[in-house]
XYZ file of C-alpha atoms in Angstrom:
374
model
C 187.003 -126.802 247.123
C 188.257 -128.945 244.428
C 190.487 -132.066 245.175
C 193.386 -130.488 242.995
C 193.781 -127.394 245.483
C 193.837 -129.448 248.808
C 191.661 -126.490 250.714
C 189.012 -127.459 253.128
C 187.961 -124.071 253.174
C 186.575 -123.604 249.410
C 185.053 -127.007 249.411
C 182.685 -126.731 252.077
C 179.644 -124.138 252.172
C 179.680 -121.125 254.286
C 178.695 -122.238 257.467
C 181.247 -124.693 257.852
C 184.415 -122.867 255.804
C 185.840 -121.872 258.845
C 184.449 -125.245 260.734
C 188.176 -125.428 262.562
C 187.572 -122.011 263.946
C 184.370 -122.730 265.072
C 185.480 -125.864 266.879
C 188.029 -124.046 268.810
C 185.827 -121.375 269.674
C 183.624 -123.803 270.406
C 185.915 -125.401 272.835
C 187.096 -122.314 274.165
C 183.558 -121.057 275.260
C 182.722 -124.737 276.958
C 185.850 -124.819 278.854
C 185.326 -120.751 279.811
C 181.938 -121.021 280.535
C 182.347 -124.605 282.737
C 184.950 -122.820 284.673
C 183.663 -119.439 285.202
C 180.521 -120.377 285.543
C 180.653 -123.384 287.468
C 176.940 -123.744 288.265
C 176.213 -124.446 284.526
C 177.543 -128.536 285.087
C 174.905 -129.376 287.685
C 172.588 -127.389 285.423
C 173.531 -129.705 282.928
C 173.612 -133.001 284.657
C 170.032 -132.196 285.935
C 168.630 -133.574 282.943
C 170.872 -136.811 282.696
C 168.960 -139.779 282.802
C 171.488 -142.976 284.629
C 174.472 -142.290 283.141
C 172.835 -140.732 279.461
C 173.340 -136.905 279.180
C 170.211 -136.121 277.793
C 171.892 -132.521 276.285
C 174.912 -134.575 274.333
C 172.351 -137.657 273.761
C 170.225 -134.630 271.641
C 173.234 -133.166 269.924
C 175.016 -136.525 268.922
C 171.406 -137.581 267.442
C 170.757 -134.589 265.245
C 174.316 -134.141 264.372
C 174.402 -137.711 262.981
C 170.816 -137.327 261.202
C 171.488 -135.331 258.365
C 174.333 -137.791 257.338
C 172.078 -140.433 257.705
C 169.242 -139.413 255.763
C 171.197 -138.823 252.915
C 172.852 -142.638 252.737
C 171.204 -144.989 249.727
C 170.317 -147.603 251.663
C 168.755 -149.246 248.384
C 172.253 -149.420 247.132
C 174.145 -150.889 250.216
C 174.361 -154.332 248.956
C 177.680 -153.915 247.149
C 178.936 -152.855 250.521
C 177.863 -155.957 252.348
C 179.666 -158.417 249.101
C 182.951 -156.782 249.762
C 184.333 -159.019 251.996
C 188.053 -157.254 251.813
C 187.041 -153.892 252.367
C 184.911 -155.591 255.695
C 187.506 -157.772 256.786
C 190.526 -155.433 256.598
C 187.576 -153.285 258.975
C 187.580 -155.627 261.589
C 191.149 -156.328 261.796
C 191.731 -152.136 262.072
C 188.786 -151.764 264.387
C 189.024 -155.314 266.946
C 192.567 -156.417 266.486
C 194.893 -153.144 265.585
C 192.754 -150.513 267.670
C 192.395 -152.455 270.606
C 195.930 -153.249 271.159
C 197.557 -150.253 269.898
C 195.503 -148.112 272.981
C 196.471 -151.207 275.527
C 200.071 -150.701 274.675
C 200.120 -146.779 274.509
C 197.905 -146.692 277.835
C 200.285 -148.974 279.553
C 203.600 -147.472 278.115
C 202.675 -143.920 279.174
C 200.649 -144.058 282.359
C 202.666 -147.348 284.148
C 206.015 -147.616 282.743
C 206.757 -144.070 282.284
C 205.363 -143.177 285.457
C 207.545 -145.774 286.856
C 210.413 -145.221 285.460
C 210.476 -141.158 286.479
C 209.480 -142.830 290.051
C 206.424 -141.668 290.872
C 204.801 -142.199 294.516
C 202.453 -144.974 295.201
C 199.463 -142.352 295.275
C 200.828 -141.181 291.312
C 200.649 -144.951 290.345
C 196.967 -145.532 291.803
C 195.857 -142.436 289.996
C 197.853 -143.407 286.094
C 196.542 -146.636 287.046
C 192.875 -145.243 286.758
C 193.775 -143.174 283.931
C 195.284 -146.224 282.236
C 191.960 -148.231 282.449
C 189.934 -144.907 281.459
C 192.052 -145.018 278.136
C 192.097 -148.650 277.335
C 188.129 -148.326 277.808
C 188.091 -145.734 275.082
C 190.170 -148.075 272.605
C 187.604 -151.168 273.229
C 184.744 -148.780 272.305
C 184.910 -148.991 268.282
C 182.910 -145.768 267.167
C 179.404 -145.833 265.967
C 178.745 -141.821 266.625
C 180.691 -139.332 265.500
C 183.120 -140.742 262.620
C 179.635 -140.417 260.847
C 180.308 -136.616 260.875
C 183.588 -136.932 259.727
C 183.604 -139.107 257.109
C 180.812 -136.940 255.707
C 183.385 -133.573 256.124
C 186.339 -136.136 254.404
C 183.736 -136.331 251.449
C 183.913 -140.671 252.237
C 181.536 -143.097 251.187
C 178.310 -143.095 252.823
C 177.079 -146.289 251.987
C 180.728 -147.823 253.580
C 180.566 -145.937 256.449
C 176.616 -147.142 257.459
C 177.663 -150.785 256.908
C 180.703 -149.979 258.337
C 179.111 -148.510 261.321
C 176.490 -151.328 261.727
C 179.030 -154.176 261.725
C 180.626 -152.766 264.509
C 177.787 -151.916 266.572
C 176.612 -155.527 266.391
C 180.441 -156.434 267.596
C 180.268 -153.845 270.580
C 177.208 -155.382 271.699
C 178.164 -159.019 271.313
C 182.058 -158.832 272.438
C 182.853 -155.065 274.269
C 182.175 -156.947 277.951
C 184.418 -159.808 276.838
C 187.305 -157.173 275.574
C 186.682 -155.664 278.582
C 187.714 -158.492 280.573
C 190.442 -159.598 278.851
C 192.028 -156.350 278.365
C 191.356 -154.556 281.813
C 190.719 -157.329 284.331
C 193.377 -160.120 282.901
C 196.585 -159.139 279.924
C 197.235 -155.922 283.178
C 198.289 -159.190 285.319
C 200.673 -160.182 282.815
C 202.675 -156.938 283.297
C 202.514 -157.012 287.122
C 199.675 -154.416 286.955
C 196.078 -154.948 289.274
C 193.439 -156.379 286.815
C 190.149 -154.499 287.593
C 186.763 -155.937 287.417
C 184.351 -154.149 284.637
C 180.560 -155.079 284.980
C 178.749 -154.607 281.832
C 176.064 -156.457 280.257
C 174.863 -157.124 276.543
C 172.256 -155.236 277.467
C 173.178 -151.785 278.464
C 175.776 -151.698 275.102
C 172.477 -152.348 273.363
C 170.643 -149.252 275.063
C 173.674 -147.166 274.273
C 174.020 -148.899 270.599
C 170.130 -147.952 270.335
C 170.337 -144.051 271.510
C 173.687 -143.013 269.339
C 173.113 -145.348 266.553
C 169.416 -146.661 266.314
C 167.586 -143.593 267.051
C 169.436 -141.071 264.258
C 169.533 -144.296 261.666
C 165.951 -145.077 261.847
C 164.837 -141.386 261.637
C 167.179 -140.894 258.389
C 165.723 -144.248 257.214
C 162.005 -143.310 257.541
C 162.842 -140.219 256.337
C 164.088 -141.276 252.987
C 161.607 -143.748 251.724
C 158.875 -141.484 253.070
C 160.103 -138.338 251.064
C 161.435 -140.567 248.094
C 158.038 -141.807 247.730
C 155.982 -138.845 248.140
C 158.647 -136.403 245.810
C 161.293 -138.698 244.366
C 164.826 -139.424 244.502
C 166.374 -136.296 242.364
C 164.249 -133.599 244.613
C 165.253 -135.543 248.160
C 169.386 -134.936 247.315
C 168.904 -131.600 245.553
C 166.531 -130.033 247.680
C 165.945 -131.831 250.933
C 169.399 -132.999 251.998
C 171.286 -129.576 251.191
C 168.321 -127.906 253.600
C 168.960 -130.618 256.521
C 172.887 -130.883 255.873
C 173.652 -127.825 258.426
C 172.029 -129.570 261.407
C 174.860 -131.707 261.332
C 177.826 -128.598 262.179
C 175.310 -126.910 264.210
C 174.618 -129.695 266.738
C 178.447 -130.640 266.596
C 179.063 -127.199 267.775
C 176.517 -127.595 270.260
C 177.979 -130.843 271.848
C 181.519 -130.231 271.838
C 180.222 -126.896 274.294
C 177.988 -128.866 276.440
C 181.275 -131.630 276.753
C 183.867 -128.982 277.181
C 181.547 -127.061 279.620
C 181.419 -130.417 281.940
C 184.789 -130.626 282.386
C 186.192 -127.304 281.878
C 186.766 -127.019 285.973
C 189.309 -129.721 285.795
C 190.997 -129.095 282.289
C 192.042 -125.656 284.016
C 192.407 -126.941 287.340
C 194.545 -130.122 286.363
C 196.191 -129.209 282.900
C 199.233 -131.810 283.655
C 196.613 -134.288 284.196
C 195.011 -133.803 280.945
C 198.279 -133.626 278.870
C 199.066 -136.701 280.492
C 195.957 -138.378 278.824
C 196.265 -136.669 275.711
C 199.613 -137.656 274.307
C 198.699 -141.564 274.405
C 195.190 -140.318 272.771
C 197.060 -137.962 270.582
C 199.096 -140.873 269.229
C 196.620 -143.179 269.124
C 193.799 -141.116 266.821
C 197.433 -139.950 264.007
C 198.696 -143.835 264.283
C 195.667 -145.280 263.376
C 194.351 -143.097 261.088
C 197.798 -143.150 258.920
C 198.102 -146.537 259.278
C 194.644 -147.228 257.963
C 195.027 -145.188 255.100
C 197.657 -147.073 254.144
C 196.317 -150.113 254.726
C 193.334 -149.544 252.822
C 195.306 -147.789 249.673
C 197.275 -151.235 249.806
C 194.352 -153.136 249.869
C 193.357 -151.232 246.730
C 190.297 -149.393 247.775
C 189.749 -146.276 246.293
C 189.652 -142.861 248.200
C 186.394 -142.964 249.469
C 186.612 -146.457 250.786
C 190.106 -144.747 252.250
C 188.761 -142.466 254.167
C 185.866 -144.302 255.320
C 188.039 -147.047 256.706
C 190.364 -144.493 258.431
C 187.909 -142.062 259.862
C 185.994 -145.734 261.348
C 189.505 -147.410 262.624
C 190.801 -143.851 264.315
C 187.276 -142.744 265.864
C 186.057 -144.415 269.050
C 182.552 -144.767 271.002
C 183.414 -142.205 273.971
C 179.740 -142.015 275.003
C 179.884 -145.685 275.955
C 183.018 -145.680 277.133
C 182.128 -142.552 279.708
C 178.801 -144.674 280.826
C 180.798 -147.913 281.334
C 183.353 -146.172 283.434
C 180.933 -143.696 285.548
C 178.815 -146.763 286.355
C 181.729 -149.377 286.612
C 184.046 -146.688 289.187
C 181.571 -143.754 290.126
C 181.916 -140.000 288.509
C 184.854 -139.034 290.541
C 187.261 -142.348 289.424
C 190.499 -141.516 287.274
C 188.560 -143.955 284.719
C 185.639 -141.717 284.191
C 187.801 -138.715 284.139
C 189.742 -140.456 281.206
C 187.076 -141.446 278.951
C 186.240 -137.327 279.308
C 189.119 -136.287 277.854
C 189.042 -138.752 275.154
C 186.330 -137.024 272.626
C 187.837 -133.368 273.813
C 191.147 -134.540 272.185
C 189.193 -136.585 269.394
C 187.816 -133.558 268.399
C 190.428 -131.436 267.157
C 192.749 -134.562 266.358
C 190.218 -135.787 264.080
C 189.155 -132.428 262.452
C 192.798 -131.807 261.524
C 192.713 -135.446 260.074
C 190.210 -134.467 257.884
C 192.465 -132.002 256.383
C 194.952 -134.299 256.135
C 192.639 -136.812 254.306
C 192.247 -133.781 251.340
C 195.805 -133.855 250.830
C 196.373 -137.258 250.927
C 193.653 -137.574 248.275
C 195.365 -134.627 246.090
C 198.789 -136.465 246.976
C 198.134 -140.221 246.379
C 194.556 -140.826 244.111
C 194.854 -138.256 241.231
C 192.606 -140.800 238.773
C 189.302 -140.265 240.772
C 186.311 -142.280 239.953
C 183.246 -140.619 238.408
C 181.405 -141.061 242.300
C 184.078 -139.327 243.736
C 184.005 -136.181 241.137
C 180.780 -136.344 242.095
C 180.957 -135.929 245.741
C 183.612 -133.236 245.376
């Protein structure tokens, strides 16, 4: 597609012109299969390893490879001197994030609740919901918004320095959010503050499996091939043969996640609704309000959507490991943070439509990089 006719559909190749379809369908046939076939979860979780599902661990990897390969690491350095474009990052990502989920979280699954006088029993279980969802909002993504800032045509280089920054933050400050957000500000509101026991260490193991595995392959990758063909023959000929890897193994893992759950999403719709509106909210607000944020900042499209597509996404992997072995599978919290990318997903695939048009609407002067990358 060109940027002047706004359709997803013509710009992308054949596999993925109908990519919305194939996400629903996708969904459709995990949440099916999950509940008709409910032997297929404990199939599943046979081959997790702690709290790691080895199946998702597999399709998050290869689905971010392909994106990764194909970032010029060689020309990253501009990235790293733009100290606006990484500042206004970490305010969207550990300031705005952060507190828009608390407040969203809190508003919908404790005052609402509350207010519509729900029994002690409904309280416990929005309370567990509540900490599921503000879990989500600490975890800054690292996985996925790789995959769809590559669909939003965004800047590659960005989004890998982007994407490092805030994996170093997750490891150095997600147990200190954590604390503050879950076991103390709850307090101030005459909620329970809960406990949350998480160490440098096993952000770093999940940090290293979603992030370090899939970067290091795609970095090896490139300066091997580079040097043994060269630089023209790795995008034209390499990268367009890899590049369908990514959609496949997206497919893949939104069945396997859908499939886990799809027992409960039929069996408790209310309860899922009930998470999804605060999520719902969350991934539009944040995403706009990047944008904008980043327009006014004067970055260019690319930047843009980059920025967005980094503030809006969030780390559900580690935020489903911290609450499984914080609270145990069968905790509200852990039921939560599964619902979280199952919302993400469609949320942020529509977003990427909405990205075209605002590109179409609001940066009709496009730089010769971004004609390029149309």
């Amino acid at each position: 597609m060109t940027a002047e006719n706004g359709s997803v559909a013509s710009k992308l190749s054949f596999l993925d012109r109908y990519l919305t379809l194939w996400i629903f369908l996708a969904m459709a046939v995990g949440v099916g299969g999950g509940y008709l076939f409910p032997a297929v979860v404990p199939f599943i979780n046979q081959f997790n390893v702690g709290t790691t599902s080895v199946p998702i661990a597999i399709g998050l990897i290869l689905m971010m490879y392909p994106p990764l390969a194909k970032v010029r690491y060689e020309e990253m350095g501009p990235v790293f001197r733009n100290w606006r474009v990484l500042v206004l990052s970490l305010v969207q990502n550990w300031v705005v994030g952060p507190l828009l989920m608390f407040a969203l979280a809190v508003v919908f699954l404790h005052f609402v609740p509350l207010a519509m006088g729900a029994s002690a029993e409904a309280m416990k279980l929005n309370h567990e919901y509540m900490v599921g969802l503000i879990m989500i909002g600490l975890a800054r993504c690292i996985a996925m918004v790789i995959v769809w800032n590559e669909l939003a045509k965004g800047d590659t280089e960005y989004c890998a320095g982007l994407v490092a920054l805030n994996s170093i933050f997750q490891v150095l400050f997600y147990s200190v959010y954590a604390y503050v957000f879950i076991t103390v500000v709850p307090t101030w509101f005459g909620m329970e503050g809960v406990a949350v026991h998480i160490t440098i260490g096993e952000i770093a193991k999940s940090v290293f499996i979603y992030l370090g595995i899939p970067f290091l392959a795609g970095l090896i990758t490139r300066f091997t091939l580079i040097k043994v063909k060269d630089k023209e023959w790795y995008h034209s000929k390499f990268i367009p043969k890899v590049s369908p890897i990514t959609l496949i193994a997206l497919l893949f893992t939104i069945i396997i996640m859908f499939s886990l759950k799809g027992e409960y999403i039929v069996r408790l719709p209310l309860d899922v609704v009930r998470i999804a509106i605060p999520l719902a909210i969350y991934f539009v607000v944040m995403f706009m309000g990047s944008f904008f944020m980043s327009k006014w900042a004067g970055a260019n499209y690319q930047q843009s959507a980059t920025l967005s597509f980094t503030a809006a996404s969030n780390n559900f992997e580690l935020a489903i490991a911290v609450a499984i072995a914080t609270f145990g599978i069968d905790h509200g919290g852990a039921f939560a943070a599964v619902i979280g990318p199952l919302v993400e997903v469609p949320a942020l695939i529509a977003l990427v439509n909405v990205a075209f048009w605002f590109r179409k609407r609001y940066f009709t002067n496009k730089t010769a990089s971004e004609q390029a990358a149309s």
